[in-house]
PDB file of C-alpha atoms in Angstrom:
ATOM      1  CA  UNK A 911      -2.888  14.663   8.523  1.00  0.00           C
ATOM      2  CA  UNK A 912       0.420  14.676  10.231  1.00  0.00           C
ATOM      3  CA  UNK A 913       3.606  14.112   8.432  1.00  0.00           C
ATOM      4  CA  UNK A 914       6.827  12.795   9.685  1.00  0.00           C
ATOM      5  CA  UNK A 915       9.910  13.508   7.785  1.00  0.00           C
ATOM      6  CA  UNK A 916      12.832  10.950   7.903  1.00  0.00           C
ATOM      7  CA  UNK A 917      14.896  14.402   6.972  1.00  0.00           C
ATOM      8  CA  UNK A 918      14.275  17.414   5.522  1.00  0.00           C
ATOM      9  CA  UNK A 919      12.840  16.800   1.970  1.00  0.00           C
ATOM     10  CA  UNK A 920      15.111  18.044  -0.826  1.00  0.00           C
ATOM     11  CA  UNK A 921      12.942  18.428  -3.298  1.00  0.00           C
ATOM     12  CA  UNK A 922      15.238  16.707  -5.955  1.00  0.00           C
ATOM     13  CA  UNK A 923      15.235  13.133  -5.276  1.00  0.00           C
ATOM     14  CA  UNK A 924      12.438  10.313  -5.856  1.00  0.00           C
ATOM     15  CA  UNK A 925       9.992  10.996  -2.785  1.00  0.00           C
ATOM     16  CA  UNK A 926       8.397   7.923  -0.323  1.00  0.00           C
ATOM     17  CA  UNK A 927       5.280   8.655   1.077  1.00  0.00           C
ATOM     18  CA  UNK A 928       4.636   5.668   3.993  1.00  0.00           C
ATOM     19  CA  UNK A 929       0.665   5.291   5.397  1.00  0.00           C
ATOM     20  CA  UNK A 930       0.028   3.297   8.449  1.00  0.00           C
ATOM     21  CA  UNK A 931      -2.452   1.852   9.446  1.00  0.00           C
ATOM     22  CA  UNK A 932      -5.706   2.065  11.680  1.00  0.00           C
ATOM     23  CA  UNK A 933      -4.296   2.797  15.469  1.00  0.00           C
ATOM     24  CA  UNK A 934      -0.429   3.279  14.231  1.00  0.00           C
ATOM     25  CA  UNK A 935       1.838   6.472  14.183  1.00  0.00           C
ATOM     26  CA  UNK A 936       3.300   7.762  11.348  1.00  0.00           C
ATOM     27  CA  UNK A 937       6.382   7.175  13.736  1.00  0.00           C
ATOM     28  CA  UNK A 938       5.804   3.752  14.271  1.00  0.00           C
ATOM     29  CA  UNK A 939       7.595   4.055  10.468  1.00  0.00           C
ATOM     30  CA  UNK A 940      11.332   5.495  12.141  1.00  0.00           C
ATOM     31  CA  UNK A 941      10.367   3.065  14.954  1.00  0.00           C
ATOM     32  CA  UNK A 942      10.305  -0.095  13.838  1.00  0.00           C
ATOM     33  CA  UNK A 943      13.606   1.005  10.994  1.00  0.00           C
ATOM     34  CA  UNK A 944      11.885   1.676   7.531  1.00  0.00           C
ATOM     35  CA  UNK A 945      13.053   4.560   7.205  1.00  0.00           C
ATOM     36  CA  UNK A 946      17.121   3.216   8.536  1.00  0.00           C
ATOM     37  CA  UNK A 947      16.654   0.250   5.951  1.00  0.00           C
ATOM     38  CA  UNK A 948      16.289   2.739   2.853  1.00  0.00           C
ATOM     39  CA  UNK A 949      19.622   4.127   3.857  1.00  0.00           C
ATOM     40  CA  UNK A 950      21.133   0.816   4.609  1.00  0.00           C
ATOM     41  CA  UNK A 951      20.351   0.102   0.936  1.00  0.00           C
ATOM     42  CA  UNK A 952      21.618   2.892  -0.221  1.00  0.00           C
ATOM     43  CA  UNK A 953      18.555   4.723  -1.978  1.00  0.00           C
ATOM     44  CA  UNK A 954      19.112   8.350  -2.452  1.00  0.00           C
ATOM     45  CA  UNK A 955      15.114   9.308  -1.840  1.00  0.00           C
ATOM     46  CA  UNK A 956      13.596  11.218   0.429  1.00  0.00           C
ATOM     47  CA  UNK A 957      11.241  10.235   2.937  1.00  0.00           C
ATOM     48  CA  UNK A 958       8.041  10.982   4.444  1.00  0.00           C
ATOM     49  CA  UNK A 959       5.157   8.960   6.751  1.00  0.00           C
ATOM     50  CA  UNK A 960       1.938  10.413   6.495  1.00  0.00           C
ATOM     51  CA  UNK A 961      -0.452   9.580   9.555  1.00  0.00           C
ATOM     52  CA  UNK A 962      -4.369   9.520   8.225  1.00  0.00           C
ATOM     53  CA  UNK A 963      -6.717   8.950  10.931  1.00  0.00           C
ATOM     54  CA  UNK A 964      -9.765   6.207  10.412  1.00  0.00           C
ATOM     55  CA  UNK A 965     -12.176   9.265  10.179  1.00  0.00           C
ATOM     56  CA  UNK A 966     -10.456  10.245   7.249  1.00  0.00           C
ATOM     57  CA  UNK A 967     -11.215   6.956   5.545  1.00  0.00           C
ATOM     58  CA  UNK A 968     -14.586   7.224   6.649  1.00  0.00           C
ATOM     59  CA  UNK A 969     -15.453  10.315   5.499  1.00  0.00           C
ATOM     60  CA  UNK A 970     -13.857   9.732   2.015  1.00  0.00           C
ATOM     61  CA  UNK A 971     -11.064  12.423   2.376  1.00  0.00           C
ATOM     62  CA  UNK A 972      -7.676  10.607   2.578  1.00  0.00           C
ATOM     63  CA  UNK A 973      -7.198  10.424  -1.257  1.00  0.00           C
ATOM     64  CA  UNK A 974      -8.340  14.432  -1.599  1.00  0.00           C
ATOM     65  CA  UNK A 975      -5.507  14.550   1.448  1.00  0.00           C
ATOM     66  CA  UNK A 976      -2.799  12.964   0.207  1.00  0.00           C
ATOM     67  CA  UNK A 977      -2.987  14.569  -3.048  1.00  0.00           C
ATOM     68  CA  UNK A 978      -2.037  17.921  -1.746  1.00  0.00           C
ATOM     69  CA  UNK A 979       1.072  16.479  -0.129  1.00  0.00           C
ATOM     70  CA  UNK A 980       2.274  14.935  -3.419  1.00  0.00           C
ATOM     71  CA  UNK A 981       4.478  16.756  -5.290  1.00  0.00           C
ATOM     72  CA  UNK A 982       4.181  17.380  -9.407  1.00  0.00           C
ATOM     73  CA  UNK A 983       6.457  14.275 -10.175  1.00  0.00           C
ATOM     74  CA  UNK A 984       5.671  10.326  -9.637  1.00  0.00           C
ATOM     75  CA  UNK A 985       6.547   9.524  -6.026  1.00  0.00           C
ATOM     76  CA  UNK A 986       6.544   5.683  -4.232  1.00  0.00           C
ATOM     77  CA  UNK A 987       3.669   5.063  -1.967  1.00  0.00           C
ATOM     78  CA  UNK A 988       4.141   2.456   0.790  1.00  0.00           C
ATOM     79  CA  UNK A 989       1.126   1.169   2.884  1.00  0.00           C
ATOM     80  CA  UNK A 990       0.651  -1.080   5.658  1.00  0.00           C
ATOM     81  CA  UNK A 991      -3.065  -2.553   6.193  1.00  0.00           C
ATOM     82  CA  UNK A 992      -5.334   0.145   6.124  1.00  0.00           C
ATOM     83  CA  UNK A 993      -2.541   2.663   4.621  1.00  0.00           C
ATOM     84  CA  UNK A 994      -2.092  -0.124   2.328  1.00  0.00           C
ATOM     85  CA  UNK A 995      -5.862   0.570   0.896  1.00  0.00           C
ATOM     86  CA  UNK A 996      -5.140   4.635   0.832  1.00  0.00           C
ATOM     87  CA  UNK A 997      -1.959   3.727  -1.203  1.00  0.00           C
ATOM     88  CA  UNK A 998      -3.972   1.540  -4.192  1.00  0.00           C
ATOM     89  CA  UNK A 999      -6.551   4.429  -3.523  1.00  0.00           C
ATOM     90  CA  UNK A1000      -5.108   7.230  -4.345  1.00  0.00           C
ATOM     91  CA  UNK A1001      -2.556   4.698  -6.915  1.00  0.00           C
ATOM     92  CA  UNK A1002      -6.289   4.417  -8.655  1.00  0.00           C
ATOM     93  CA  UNK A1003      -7.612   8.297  -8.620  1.00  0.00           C
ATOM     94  CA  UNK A1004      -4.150   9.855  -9.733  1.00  0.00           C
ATOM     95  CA  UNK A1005      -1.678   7.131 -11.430  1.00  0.00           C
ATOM     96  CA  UNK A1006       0.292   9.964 -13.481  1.00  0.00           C
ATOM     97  CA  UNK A1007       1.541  10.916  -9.978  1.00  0.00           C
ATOM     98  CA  UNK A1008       2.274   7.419  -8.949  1.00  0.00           C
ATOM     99  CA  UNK A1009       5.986   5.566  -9.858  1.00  0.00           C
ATOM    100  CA  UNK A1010       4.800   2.442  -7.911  1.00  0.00           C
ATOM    101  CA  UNK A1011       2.795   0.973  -5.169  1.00  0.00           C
ATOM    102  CA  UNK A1012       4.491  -1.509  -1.922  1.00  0.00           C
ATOM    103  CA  UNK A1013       1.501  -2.630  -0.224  1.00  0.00           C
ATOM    104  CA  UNK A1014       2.271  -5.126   3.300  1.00  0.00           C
ATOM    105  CA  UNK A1015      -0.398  -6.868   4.689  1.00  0.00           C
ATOM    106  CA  UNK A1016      -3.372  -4.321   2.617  1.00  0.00           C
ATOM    107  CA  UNK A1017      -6.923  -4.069   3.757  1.00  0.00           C
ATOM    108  CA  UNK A1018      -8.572  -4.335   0.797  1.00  0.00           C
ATOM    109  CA  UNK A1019     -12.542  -5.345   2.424  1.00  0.00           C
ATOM    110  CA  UNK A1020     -14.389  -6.786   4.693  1.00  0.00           C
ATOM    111  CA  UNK A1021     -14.463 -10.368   5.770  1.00  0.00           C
ATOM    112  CA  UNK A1022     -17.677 -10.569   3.681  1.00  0.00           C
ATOM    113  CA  UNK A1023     -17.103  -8.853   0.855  1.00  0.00           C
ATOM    114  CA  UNK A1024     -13.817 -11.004   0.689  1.00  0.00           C
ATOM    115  CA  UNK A1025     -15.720 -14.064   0.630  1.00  0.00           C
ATOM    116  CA  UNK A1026     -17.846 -12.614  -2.601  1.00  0.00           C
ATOM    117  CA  UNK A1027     -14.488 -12.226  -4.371  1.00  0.00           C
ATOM    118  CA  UNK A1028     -13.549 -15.499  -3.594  1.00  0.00           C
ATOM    119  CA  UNK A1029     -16.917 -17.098  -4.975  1.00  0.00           C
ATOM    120  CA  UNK A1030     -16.667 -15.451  -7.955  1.00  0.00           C
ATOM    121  CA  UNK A1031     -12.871 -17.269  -8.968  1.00  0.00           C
ATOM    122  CA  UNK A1032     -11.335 -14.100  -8.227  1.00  0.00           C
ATOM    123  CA  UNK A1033     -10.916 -10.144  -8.713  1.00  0.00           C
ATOM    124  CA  UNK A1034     -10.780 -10.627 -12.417  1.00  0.00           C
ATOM    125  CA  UNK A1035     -14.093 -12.786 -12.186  1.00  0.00           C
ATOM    126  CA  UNK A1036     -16.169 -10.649  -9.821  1.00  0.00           C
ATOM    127  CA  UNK A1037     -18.613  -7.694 -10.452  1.00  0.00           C
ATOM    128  CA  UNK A1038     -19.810  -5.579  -7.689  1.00  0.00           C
ATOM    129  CA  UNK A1039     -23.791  -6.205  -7.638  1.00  0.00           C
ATOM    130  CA  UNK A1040     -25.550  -4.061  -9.418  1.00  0.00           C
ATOM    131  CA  UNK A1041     -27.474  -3.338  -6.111  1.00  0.00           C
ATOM    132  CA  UNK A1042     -24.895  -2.909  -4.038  1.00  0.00           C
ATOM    133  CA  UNK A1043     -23.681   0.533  -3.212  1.00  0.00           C
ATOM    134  CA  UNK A1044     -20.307   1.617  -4.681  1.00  0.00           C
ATOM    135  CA  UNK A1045     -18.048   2.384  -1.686  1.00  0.00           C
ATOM    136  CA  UNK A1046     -14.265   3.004  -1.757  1.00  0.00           C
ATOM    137  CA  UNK A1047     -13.798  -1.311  -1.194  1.00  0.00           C
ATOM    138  CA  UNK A1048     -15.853  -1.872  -3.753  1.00  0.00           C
ATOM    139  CA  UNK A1049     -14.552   0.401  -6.247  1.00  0.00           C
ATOM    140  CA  UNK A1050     -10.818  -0.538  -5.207  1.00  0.00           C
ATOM    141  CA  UNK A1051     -11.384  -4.182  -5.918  1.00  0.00           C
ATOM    142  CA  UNK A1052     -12.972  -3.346  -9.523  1.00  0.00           C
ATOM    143  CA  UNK A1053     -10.218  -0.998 -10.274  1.00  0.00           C
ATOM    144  CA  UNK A1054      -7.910  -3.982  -9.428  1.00  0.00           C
ATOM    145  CA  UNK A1055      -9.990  -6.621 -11.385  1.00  0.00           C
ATOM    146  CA  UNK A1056      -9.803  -4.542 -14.205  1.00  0.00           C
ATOM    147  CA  UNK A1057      -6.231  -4.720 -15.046  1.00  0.00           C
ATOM    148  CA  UNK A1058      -3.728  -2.056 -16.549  1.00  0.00           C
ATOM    149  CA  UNK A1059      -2.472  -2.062 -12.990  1.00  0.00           C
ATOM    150  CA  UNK A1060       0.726   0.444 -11.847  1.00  0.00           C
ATOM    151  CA  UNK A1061       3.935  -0.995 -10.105  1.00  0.00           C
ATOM    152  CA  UNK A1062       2.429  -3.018  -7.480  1.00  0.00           C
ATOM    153  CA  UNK A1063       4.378  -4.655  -5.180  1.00  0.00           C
ATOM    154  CA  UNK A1064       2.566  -7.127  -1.981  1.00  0.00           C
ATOM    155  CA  UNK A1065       3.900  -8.166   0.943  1.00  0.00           C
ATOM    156  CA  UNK A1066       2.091 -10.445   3.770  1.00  0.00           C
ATOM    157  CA  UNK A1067       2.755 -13.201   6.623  1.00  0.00           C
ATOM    158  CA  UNK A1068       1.451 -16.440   6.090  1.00  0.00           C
ATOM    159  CA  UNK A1069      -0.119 -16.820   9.153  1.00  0.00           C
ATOM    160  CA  UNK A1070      -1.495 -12.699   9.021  1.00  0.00           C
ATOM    161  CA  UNK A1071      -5.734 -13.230   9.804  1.00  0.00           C
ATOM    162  CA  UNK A1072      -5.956 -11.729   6.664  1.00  0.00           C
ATOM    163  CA  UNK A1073      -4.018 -13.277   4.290  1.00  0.00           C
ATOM    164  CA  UNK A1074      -6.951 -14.645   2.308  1.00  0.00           C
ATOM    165  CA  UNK A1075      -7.845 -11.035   1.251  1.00  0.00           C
ATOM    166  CA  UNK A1076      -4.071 -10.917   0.032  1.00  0.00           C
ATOM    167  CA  UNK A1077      -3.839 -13.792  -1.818  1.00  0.00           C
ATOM    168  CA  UNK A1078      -6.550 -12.730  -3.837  1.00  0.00           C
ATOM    169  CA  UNK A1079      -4.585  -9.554  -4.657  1.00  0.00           C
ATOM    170  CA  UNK A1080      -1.520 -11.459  -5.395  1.00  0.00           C
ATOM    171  CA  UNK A1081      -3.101 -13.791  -7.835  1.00  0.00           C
ATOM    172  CA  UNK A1082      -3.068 -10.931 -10.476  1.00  0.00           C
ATOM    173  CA  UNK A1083       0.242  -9.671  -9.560  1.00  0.00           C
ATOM    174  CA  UNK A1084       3.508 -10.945 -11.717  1.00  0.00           C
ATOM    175  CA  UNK A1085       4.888 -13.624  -8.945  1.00  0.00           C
ATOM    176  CA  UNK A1086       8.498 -11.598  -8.893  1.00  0.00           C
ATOM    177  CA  UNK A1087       6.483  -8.907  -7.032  1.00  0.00           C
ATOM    178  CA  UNK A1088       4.634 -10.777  -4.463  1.00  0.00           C
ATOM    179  CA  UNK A1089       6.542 -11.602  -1.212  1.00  0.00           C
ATOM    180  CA  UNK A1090       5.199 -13.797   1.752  1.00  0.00           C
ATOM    181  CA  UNK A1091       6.987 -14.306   4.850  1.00  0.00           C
ATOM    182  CA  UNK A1092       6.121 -16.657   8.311  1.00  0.00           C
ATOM    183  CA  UNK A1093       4.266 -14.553  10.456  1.00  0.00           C
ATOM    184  CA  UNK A1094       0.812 -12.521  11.226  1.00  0.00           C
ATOM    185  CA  UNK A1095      -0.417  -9.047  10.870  1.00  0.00           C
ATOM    186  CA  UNK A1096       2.257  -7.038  12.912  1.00  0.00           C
ATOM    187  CA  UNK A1097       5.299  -5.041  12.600  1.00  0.00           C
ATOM    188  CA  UNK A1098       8.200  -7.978  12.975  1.00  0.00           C
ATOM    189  CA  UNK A1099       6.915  -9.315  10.053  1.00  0.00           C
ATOM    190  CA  UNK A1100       6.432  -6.288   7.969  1.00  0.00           C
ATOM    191  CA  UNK A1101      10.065  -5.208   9.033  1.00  0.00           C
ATOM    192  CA  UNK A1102      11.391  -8.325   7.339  1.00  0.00           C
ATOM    193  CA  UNK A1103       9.026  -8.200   4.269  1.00  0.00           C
ATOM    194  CA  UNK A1104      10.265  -4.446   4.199  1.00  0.00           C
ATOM    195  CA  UNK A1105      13.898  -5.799   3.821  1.00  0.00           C
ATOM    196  CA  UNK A1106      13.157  -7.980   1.088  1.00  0.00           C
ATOM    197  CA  UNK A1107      12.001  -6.107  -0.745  1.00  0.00           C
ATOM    198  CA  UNK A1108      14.400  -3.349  -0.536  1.00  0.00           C
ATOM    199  CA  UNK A1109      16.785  -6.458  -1.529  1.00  0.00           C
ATOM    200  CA  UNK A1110      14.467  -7.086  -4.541  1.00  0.00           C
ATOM    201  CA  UNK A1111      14.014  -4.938  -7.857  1.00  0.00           C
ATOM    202  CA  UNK A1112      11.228  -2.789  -6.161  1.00  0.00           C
ATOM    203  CA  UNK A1113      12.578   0.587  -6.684  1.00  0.00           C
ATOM    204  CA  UNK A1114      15.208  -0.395  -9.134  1.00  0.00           C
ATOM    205  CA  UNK A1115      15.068   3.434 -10.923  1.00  0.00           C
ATOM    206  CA  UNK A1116      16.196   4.730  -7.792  1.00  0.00           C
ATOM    207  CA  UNK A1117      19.054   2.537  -7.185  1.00  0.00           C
TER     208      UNK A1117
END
């Protein structure tokens, strides 16, 4: 894991830990102004992007990870796409260490098992099959299904290839935390959602 550092962490104030996704750089983060927009709104937190290669998701480890990064207080995890599944991931193993959850544009499955959600009315409807094997999707989208969720916050383009996996997801969110905005799966659009949600109540204890 590498970890980029928007400045030195002090230790004292509420900590954001940002995950990218597959074939992105934890840099992409100061890049594309994440990291300038939290300043620009004035939130006295610290900063951090995390960069967790597709191996690590592979092999299972990225929760594991992450975990010994976190510090022993309740920190904000942001993830875009496949960061966005680490985030509800490690959200699900270890939620006393988890303030909230902004998810843009998540990977939540495949195409396929997407489609199985949808035929069953839903993540609230749907049961993984009994023969299926339990892998990380399939034990993310129970976990969601099931309810007693954390501070979740979503954020997709309407035109993103994968919006139908989102809209699932935001159909058991409150509606004040799900934000959509014109565009596909790629940064200029996730910049924008970024910004408003900074504008919104997302992260209103650290204001």
């Amino acid at each position: 894991m590498r970890v980029v550092a928007d400045r030195p962490p002090t230790g004292q104030r509420p900590l954001l830990i940002m995950l990218p996704g597959a074939d992105m750089r934890a840099e992409d983060f100061r890049t594309h102004g994440f990291f300038d927009a939290v300043r620009a709104a004035g939130r006295p937190v610290d900063m951090i992007a995390v960069e967790t290669g597709m191996e690590c998701y592979l092999d299972g480890v990225t929760v594991p990870q992450l975990h010994a990064l976190v510090p022993p207080r309740p920190v904000w995890l942001i993830g875009i796409s496949l960061g966005g599944m680490g985030a509800l991931l490690y959200a699900r193993a270890h939620p006393e260490r988890v303030a909230g959850v902004v998810v843009l544009a998540p990977f939540i499955g495949t195409r396929g098992l997407v489609a199985q959600v949808e035929r069953a009315g839903g993540l609230r409807h749907w049961r993984s099959p009994p023969d299926e094997a339990m892998t990380d999707e399939r034990r993310l989208l129970a976990w969601l299904g099931a309810g007693a969720l954390p501070d979740i916050h979503l954020g997709y383009g309407t035109e993103d290839r994968f919006a139908a996996a989102h809209r699932l997801l935001a159909e058991i969110l409150p509606p004040e935390r799900v934000l959509t905005a014109p565009g596909g799966h790629d940064w200029p659009t996730w910049s924008r959602l970024w910004q408003d949600i900074l504008a919104t109540s997302a992260f209103g204890a650290l204001a």
